[in-house]
XYZ file of C-alpha atoms in Angstrom:
513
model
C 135.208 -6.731 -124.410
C 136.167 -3.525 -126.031
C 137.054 -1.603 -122.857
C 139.737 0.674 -124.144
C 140.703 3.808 -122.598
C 137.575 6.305 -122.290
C 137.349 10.131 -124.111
C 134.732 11.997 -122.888
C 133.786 13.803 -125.428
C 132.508 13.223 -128.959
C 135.049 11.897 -131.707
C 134.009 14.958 -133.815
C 136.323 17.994 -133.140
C 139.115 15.675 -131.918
C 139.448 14.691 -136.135
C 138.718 18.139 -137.357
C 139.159 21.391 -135.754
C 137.616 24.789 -136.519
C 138.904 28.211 -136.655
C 139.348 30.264 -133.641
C 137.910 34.085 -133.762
C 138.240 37.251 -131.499
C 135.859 38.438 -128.526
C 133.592 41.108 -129.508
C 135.980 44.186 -129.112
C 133.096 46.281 -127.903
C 130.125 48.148 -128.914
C 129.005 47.344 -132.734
C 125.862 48.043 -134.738
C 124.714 45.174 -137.602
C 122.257 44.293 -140.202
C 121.500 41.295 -138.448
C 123.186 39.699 -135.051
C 122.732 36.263 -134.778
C 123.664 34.364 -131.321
C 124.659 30.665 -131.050
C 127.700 29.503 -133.594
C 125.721 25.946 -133.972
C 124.511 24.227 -136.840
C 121.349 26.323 -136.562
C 122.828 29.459 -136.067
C 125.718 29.231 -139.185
C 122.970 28.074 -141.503
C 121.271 30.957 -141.003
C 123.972 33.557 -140.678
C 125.081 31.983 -144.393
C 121.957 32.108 -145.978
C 121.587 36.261 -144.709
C 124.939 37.031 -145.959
C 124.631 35.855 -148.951
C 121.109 37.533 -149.471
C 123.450 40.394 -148.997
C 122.599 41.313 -145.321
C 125.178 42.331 -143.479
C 125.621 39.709 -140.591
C 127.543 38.826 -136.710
C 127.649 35.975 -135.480
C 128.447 35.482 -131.239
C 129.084 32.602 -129.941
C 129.578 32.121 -125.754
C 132.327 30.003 -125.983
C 133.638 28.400 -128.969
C 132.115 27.421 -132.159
C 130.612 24.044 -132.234
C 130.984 23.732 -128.252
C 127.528 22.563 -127.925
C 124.960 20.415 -128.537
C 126.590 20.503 -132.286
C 129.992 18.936 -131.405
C 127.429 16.420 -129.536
C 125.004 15.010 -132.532
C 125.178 12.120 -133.783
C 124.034 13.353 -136.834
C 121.575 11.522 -138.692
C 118.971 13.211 -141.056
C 115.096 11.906 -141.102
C 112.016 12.664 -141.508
C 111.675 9.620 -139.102
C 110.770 12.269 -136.231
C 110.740 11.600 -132.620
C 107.339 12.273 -132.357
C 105.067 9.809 -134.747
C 103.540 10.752 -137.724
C 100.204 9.196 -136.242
C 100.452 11.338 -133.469
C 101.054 14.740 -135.639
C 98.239 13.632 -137.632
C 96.063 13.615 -134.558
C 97.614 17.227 -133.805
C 98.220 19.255 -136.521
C 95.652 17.242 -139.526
C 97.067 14.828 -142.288
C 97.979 18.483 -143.937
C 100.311 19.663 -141.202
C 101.637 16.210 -140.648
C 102.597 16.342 -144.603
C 104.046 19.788 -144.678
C 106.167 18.197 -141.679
C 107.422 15.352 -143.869
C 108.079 17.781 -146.868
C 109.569 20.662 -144.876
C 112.417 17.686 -143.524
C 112.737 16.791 -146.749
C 114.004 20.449 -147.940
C 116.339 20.267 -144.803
C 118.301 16.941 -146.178
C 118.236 19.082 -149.504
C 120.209 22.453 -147.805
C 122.551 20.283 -146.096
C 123.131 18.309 -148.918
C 123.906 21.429 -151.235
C 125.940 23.274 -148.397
C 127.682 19.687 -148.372
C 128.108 19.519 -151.921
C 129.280 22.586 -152.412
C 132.394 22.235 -149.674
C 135.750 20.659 -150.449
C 135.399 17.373 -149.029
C 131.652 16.825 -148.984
C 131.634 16.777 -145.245
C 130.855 12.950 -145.841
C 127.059 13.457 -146.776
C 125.546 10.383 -147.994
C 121.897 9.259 -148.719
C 121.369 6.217 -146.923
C 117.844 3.846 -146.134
C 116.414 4.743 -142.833
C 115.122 1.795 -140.560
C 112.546 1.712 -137.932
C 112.040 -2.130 -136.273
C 110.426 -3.905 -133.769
C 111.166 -5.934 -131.090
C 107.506 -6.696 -129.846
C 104.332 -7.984 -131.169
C 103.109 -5.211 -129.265
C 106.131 -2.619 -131.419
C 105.073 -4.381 -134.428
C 101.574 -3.271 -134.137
C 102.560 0.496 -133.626
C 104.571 -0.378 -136.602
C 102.320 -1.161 -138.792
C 100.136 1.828 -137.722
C 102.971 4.377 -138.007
C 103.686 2.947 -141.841
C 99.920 3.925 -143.215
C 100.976 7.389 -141.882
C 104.032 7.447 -143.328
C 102.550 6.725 -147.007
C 99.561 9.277 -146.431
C 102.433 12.033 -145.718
C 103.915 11.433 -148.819
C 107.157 9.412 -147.315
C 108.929 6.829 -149.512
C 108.818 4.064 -146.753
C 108.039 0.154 -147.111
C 107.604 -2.512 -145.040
C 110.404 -5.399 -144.374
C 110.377 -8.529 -142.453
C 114.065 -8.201 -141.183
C 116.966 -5.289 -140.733
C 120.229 -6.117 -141.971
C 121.685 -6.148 -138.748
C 122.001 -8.783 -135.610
C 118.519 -7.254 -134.253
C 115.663 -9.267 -132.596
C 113.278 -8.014 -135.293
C 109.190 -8.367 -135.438
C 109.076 -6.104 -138.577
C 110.293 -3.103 -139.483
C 109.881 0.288 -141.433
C 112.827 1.524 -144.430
C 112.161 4.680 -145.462
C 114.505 6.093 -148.528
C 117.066 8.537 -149.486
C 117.181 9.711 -145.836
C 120.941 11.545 -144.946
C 124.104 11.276 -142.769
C 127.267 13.567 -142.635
C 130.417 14.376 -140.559
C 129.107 17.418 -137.852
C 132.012 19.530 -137.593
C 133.273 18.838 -141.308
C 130.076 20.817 -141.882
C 130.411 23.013 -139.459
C 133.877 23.941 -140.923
C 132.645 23.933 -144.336
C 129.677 26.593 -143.056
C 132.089 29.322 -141.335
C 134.215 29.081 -143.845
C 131.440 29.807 -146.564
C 130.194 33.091 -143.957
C 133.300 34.355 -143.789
C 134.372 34.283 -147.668
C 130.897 35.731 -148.023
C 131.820 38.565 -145.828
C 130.408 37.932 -142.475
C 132.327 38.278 -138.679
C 132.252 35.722 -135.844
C 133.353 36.662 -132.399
C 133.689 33.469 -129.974
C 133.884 34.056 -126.087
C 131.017 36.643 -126.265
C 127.957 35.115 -124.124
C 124.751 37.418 -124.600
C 122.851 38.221 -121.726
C 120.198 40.403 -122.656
C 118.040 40.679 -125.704
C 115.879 43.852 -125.907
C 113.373 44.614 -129.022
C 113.852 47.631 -130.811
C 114.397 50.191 -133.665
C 117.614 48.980 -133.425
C 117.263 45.737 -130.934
C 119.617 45.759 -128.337
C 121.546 43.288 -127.256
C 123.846 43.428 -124.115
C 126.803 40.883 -123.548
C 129.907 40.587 -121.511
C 132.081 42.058 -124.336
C 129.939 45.184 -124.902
C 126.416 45.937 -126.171
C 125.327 44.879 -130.117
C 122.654 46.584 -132.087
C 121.116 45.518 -135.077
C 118.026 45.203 -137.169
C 116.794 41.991 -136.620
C 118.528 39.235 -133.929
C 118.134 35.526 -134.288
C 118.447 33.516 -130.735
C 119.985 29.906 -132.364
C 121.145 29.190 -128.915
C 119.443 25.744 -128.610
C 117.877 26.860 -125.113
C 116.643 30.684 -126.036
C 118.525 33.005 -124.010
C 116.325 36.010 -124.950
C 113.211 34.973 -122.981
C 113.104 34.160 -118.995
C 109.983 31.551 -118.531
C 107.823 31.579 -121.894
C 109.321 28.959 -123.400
C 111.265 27.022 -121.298
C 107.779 26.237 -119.742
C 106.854 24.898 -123.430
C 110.390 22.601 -123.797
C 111.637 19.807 -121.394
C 114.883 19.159 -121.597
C 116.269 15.549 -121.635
C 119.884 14.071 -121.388
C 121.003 11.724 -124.516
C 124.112 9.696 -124.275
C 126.080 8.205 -127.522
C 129.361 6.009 -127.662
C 131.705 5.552 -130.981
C 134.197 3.378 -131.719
C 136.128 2.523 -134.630
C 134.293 -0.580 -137.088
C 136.415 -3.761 -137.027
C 133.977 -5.665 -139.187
C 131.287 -4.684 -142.055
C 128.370 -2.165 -141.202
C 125.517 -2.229 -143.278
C 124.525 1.393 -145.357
C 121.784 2.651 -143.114
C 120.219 4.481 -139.658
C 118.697 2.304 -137.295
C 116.211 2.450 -134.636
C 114.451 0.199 -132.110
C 111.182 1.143 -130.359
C 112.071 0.154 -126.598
C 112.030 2.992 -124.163
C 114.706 4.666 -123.818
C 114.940 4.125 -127.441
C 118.728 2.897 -128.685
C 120.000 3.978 -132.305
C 122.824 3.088 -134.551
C 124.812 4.197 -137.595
C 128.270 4.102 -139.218
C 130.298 7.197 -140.371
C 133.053 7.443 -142.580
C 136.059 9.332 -141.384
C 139.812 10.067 -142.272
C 141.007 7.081 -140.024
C 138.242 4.505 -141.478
C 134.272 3.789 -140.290
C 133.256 4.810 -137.378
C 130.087 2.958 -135.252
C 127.890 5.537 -133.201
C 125.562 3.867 -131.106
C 123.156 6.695 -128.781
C 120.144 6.316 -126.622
C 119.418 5.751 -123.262
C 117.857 9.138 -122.742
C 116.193 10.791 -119.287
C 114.938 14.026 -118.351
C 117.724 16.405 -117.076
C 119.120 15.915 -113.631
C 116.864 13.511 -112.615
C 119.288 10.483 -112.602
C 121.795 10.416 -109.766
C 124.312 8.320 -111.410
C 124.591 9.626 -115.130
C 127.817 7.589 -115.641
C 125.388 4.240 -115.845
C 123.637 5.465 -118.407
C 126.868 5.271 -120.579
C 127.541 1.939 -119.149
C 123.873 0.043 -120.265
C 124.819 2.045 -123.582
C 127.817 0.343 -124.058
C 125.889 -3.064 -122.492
C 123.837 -2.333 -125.425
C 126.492 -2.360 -127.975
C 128.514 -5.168 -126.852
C 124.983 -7.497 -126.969
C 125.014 -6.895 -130.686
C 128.583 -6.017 -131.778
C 130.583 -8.186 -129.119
C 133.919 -7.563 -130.076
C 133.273 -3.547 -130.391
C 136.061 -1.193 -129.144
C 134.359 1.932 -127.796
C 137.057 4.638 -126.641
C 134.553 7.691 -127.034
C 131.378 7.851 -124.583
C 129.762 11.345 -124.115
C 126.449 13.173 -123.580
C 124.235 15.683 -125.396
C 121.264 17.405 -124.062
C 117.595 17.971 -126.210
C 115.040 19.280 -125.964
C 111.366 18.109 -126.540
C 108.341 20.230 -127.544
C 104.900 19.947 -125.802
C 103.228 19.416 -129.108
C 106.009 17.446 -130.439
C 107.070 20.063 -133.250
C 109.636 22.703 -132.565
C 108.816 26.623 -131.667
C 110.594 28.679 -135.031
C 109.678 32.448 -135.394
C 109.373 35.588 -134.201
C 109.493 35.863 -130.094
C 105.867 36.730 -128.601
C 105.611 40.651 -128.695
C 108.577 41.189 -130.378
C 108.819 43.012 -134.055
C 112.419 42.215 -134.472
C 113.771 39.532 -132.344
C 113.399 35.507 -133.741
C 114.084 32.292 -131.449
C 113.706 28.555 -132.791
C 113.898 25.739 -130.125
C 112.493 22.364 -129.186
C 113.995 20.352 -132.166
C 113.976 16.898 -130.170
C 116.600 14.400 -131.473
C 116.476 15.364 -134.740
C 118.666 19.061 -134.283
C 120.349 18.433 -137.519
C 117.407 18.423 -139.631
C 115.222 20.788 -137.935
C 118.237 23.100 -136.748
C 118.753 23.546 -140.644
C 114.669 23.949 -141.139
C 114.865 26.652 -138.484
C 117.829 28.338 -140.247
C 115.401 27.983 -143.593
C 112.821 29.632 -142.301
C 114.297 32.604 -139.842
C 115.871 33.747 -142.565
C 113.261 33.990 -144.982
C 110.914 35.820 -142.180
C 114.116 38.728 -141.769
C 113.828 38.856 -145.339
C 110.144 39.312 -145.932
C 109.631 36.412 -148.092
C 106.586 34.116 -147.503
C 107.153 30.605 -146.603
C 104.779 27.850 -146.269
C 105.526 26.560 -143.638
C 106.109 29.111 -141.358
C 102.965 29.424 -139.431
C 103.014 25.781 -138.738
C 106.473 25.777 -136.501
C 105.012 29.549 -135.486
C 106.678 30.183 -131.807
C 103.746 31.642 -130.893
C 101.267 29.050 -131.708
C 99.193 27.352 -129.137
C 97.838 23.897 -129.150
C 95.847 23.916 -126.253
C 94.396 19.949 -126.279
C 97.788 18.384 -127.545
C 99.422 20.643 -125.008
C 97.871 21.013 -121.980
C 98.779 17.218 -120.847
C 102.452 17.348 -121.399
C 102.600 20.725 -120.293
C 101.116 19.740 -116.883
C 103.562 16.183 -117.018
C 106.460 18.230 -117.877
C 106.470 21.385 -115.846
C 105.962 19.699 -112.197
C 109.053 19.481 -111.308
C 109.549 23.332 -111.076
C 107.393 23.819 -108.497
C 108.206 20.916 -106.666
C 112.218 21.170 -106.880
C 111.316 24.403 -105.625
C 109.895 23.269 -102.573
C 111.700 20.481 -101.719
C 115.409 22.629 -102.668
C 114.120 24.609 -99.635
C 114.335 22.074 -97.150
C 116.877 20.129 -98.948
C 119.757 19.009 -96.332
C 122.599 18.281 -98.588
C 124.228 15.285 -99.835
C 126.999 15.566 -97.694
C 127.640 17.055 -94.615
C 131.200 18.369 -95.246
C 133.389 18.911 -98.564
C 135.925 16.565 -96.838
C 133.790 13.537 -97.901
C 133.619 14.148 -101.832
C 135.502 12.226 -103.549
C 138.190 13.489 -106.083
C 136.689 14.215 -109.739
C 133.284 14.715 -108.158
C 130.651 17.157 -107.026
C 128.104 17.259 -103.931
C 125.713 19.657 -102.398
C 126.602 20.499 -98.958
C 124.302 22.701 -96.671
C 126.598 25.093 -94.958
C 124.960 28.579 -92.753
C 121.585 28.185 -93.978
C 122.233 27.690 -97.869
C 123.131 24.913 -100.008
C 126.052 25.036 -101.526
C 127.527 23.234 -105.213
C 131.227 21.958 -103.888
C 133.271 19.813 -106.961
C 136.776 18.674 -105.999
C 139.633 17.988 -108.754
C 141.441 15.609 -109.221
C 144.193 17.033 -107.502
C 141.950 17.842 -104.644
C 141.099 21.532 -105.449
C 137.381 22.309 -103.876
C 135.318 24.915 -105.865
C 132.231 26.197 -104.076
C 129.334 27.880 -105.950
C 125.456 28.482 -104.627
C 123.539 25.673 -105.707
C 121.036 28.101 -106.966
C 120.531 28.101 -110.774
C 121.015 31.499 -112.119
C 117.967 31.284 -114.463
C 114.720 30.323 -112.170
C 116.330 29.591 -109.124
C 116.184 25.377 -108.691
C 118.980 23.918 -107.222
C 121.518 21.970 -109.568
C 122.529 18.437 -109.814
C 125.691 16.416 -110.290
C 126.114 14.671 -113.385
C 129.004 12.573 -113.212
C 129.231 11.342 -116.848
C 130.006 15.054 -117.757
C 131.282 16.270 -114.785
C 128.956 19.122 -114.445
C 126.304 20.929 -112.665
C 122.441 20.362 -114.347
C 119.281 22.055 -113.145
C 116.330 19.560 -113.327
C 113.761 22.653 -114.215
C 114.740 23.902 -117.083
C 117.639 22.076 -118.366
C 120.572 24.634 -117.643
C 124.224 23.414 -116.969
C 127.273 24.557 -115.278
C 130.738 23.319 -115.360
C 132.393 22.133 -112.258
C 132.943 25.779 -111.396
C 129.713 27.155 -111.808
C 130.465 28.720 -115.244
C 127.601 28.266 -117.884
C 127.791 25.673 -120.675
C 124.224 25.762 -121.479
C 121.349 28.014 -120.754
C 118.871 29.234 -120.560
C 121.047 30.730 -117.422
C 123.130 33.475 -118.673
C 125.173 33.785 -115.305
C 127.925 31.756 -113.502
C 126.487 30.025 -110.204
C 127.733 32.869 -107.891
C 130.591 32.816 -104.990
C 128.989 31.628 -101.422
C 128.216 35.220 -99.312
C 129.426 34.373 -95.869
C 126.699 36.973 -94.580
C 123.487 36.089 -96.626
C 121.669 33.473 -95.849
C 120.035 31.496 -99.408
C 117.505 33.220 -100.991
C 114.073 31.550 -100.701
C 112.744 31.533 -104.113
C 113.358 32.192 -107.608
C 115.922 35.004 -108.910
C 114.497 37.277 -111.113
């Protein structure tokens, strides 16, 4: 049934590669530094440069090497928060300025797309929302009269053109698709014909506010005007906002298309939610299927998460080869909207975070709208995504739901006894937690049997990490940061490696500040 040899990682970069660039040779002043080479981040370092600011980029490890290289990029205004529910929140107003500012994403991509050499396959396709329920149905219907008071060009249909239990369903129109790191290519290369530098392997760990700001990394210190923190997870703040973000694994699988696909994005309504699309690449379509979604290292066993995926698939498309399986990692707003603007009490320093599934779109929004703020220029919409605003009745409940597990993986990580009692009994390609002298330590072994031992306390608030075994890495439940099998960062908001055992300390009882 399809099972051919697995990649773990997306099929993006493996079909197009982007340029490699320097570490940061040292100490530098800019117009404008912004950190994260994303989606998010290149979208806004273009649109500075060619306002005429003079703009670096840094990027921790490569370009693309996170949650970008992992979307399965679709553009909507099909959010994963309901337009009901933002009506509820933010008035039919902000709800509409929602649906319009997504809208003027699709339309930057789509020009940025346009404007490339290959089109970076952009496409305007119908998107689909159906039910599987009576129950979904009724939500359905609901979420529809929304839709048409926002201003969306969505209809109702009896049936989606695909082999789908179906109880009704939402198409909305002219919503977008595109090849990730086509785009991605087409953006650095449109930065750095407009004059703008990139250093790669330059991870930030310090953002101060200033006349200049100041920015401290592990290639040498930055200074510049204005700083823009497109990291995904903002690296500039310690608490503030990863108390205001959950973050949640996704998992997607790919495969080439044997048979006909229909033109389209598709969504059920089951929780987790599944989704499905096609994409056209240089070696024919390509099926992406994703879903299957659960807050960060809460699941023991991440590798079955990949396996009901591909259960999934197989139900509908039986005779579906899927050779590419991987994860991704978002992260979802208390209020259900994403926090874009200046950081609270700074003059000079902007963050944007909390763009749910939909990173494409609202990455690009984000990019829209830091840029206009370092250039003075009203926008509209600004004050709605403000990352400063509060929302205390549509907050307060997830905020409490959300942020439990801090204080709780806090307590019980104190007492915690290990998975294992000695490295000898984890298996190759795998990691445990093993209480040794009073602390817990993170032990992986390779393949080839090598054991790396790190503290299993997270470098950012001071949880202890988790195994995931579909990516082979270390994840902290709390706030959503991960480390590679040797304790080296891959996402934050840690800035620092899990550090080396200490023979003579005992584990530290608390949080690392």
């Amino acid at each position: 049934m399809g099972r051919a040899p697995v990649s773990r990682s997306s099929p993006w970069p493996e079909e197009v590669g982007l340029p490699s660039f320097s570490a940061l040779p040292g100490t530098r002043a800019v117009d404008v530094l912004v950190v994260g080479g994303g989606l998010a981040g290149l979208t806004a370092a273009c649109l500075l440069q060619e306002a005429g600011r003079e703009v670096l980029l840094v990027e921790a490890r490569t370009l693309g090497s996170g949650e970008s290289g992992r979307t399965t990029a679709h553009l909507t205004e099909l959010l994963d928060t309901r337009y009901q529910v933002l009506e509820r929140t933010f008035g039919l107003d902000g709800a509409r300025a929602v649906a319009e500012s997504s809208r003027a994403a699709f339309q930057q991509v789509e020009a940025f797309a346009n404007a490339s050499s290959d089109g970076c396959g952009f496409r305007r396709v119908p998107a689909w929302l159906y039910a599987a329920t009576d129950a979904q149905r009724r939500e359905l219907e609901r979420e529809l009269q929304s839709l048409r008071r926002v201003g969306a060009d969505a209809g109702w249909a009896d049936t989606v053109p695909l082999p789908m239990r179906c109880h009704g369903a939402i198409r909305v129109e002219r919503q977008s698709q595109f090849h990730p790191t086509r785009y991605l290519r087409a953006l650095v290369t449109r930065f750095t014909r407009a004059g703008g530098t990139v250093h790669e392997h330059t991870r930030a760990w310090n953002v101060e506010d200033g006349t200049p700001c100041r920015v401290s990394t592990d290639r040498g210190e930055l200074r510049a005007h204005a700083v823009l923190v497109m990291t995904h997870v903002p690296v500039s703040t310690r608490f503030a906002f990863h108390a205001k973000v959950a973050p949640y694994r996704t998992y997607a699988v790919a495969g080439r298309l044997s048979g006909e696909f229909p033109e389209g994005l598709f969504w059920d309504m089951d929780d987790p939610y599944h989704y499905v699309r096609a994409q056209e690449t240089s070696a024919g379509r390509l099926l992406v299927v994703g879903g299957e979604d659960h807050k960060t290292g809460t699941r023991e066993n991440t590798a079955a998460c990949i396996s009901r995926l591909e259960a999934w698939t197989w139900a509908h498309f039986p005779d579906q080869a899927l050779p590419w399986s991987w994860s991704g990692q978002v992260l979802e707003p208390v209020d259900g909207l994403p926090f874009i603007g200046r950081s609270a009490g700074a003059a000079h320093v902007y963050l944007a975070t909390g763009f749910s599934g939909n990173g494409t779109s609202l990455g690009t929004l984000a990019a829209m709208l830091l840029s206009d703020a370092v250039l003075g220029r009203a926008n509209a919409w600004a004050p709605l995504y403000a990352a400063t605003r509060i929302k205390p009745l549509a907050q307060a409940r997830a905020f409490v739901a959300e942020n439990v597990d801090y204080p709780a993986h806090l307590v019980r990580d104190r007492f915690e006894r290990g998975e294992v009692s000695t490295p000898e009994e984890i298996p190759a390609g795998e990691g445990r937690l093993v209480r040794s002298a009073g602390r817990v330590l993170a032990v992986s072994r390779e393949e080839d049997g090598t054991l790396h031992a790190r503290s299993a306390t997270c470098t950012h608030l001071g949880c202890h990490v988790a195994w995931n075994r579909a990516e082979r890495s270390w994840d902290c439940p709390c706030h959503g940061s991960r480390f590679d099998a040797r304790g080296e960062v891959l996402n934050g908001p840690a800035t620092r490696a899990l550090p080396e055992p200490s023979p003579e300390q005992p584990e530290a009882q608390g949080p690392r500040h």
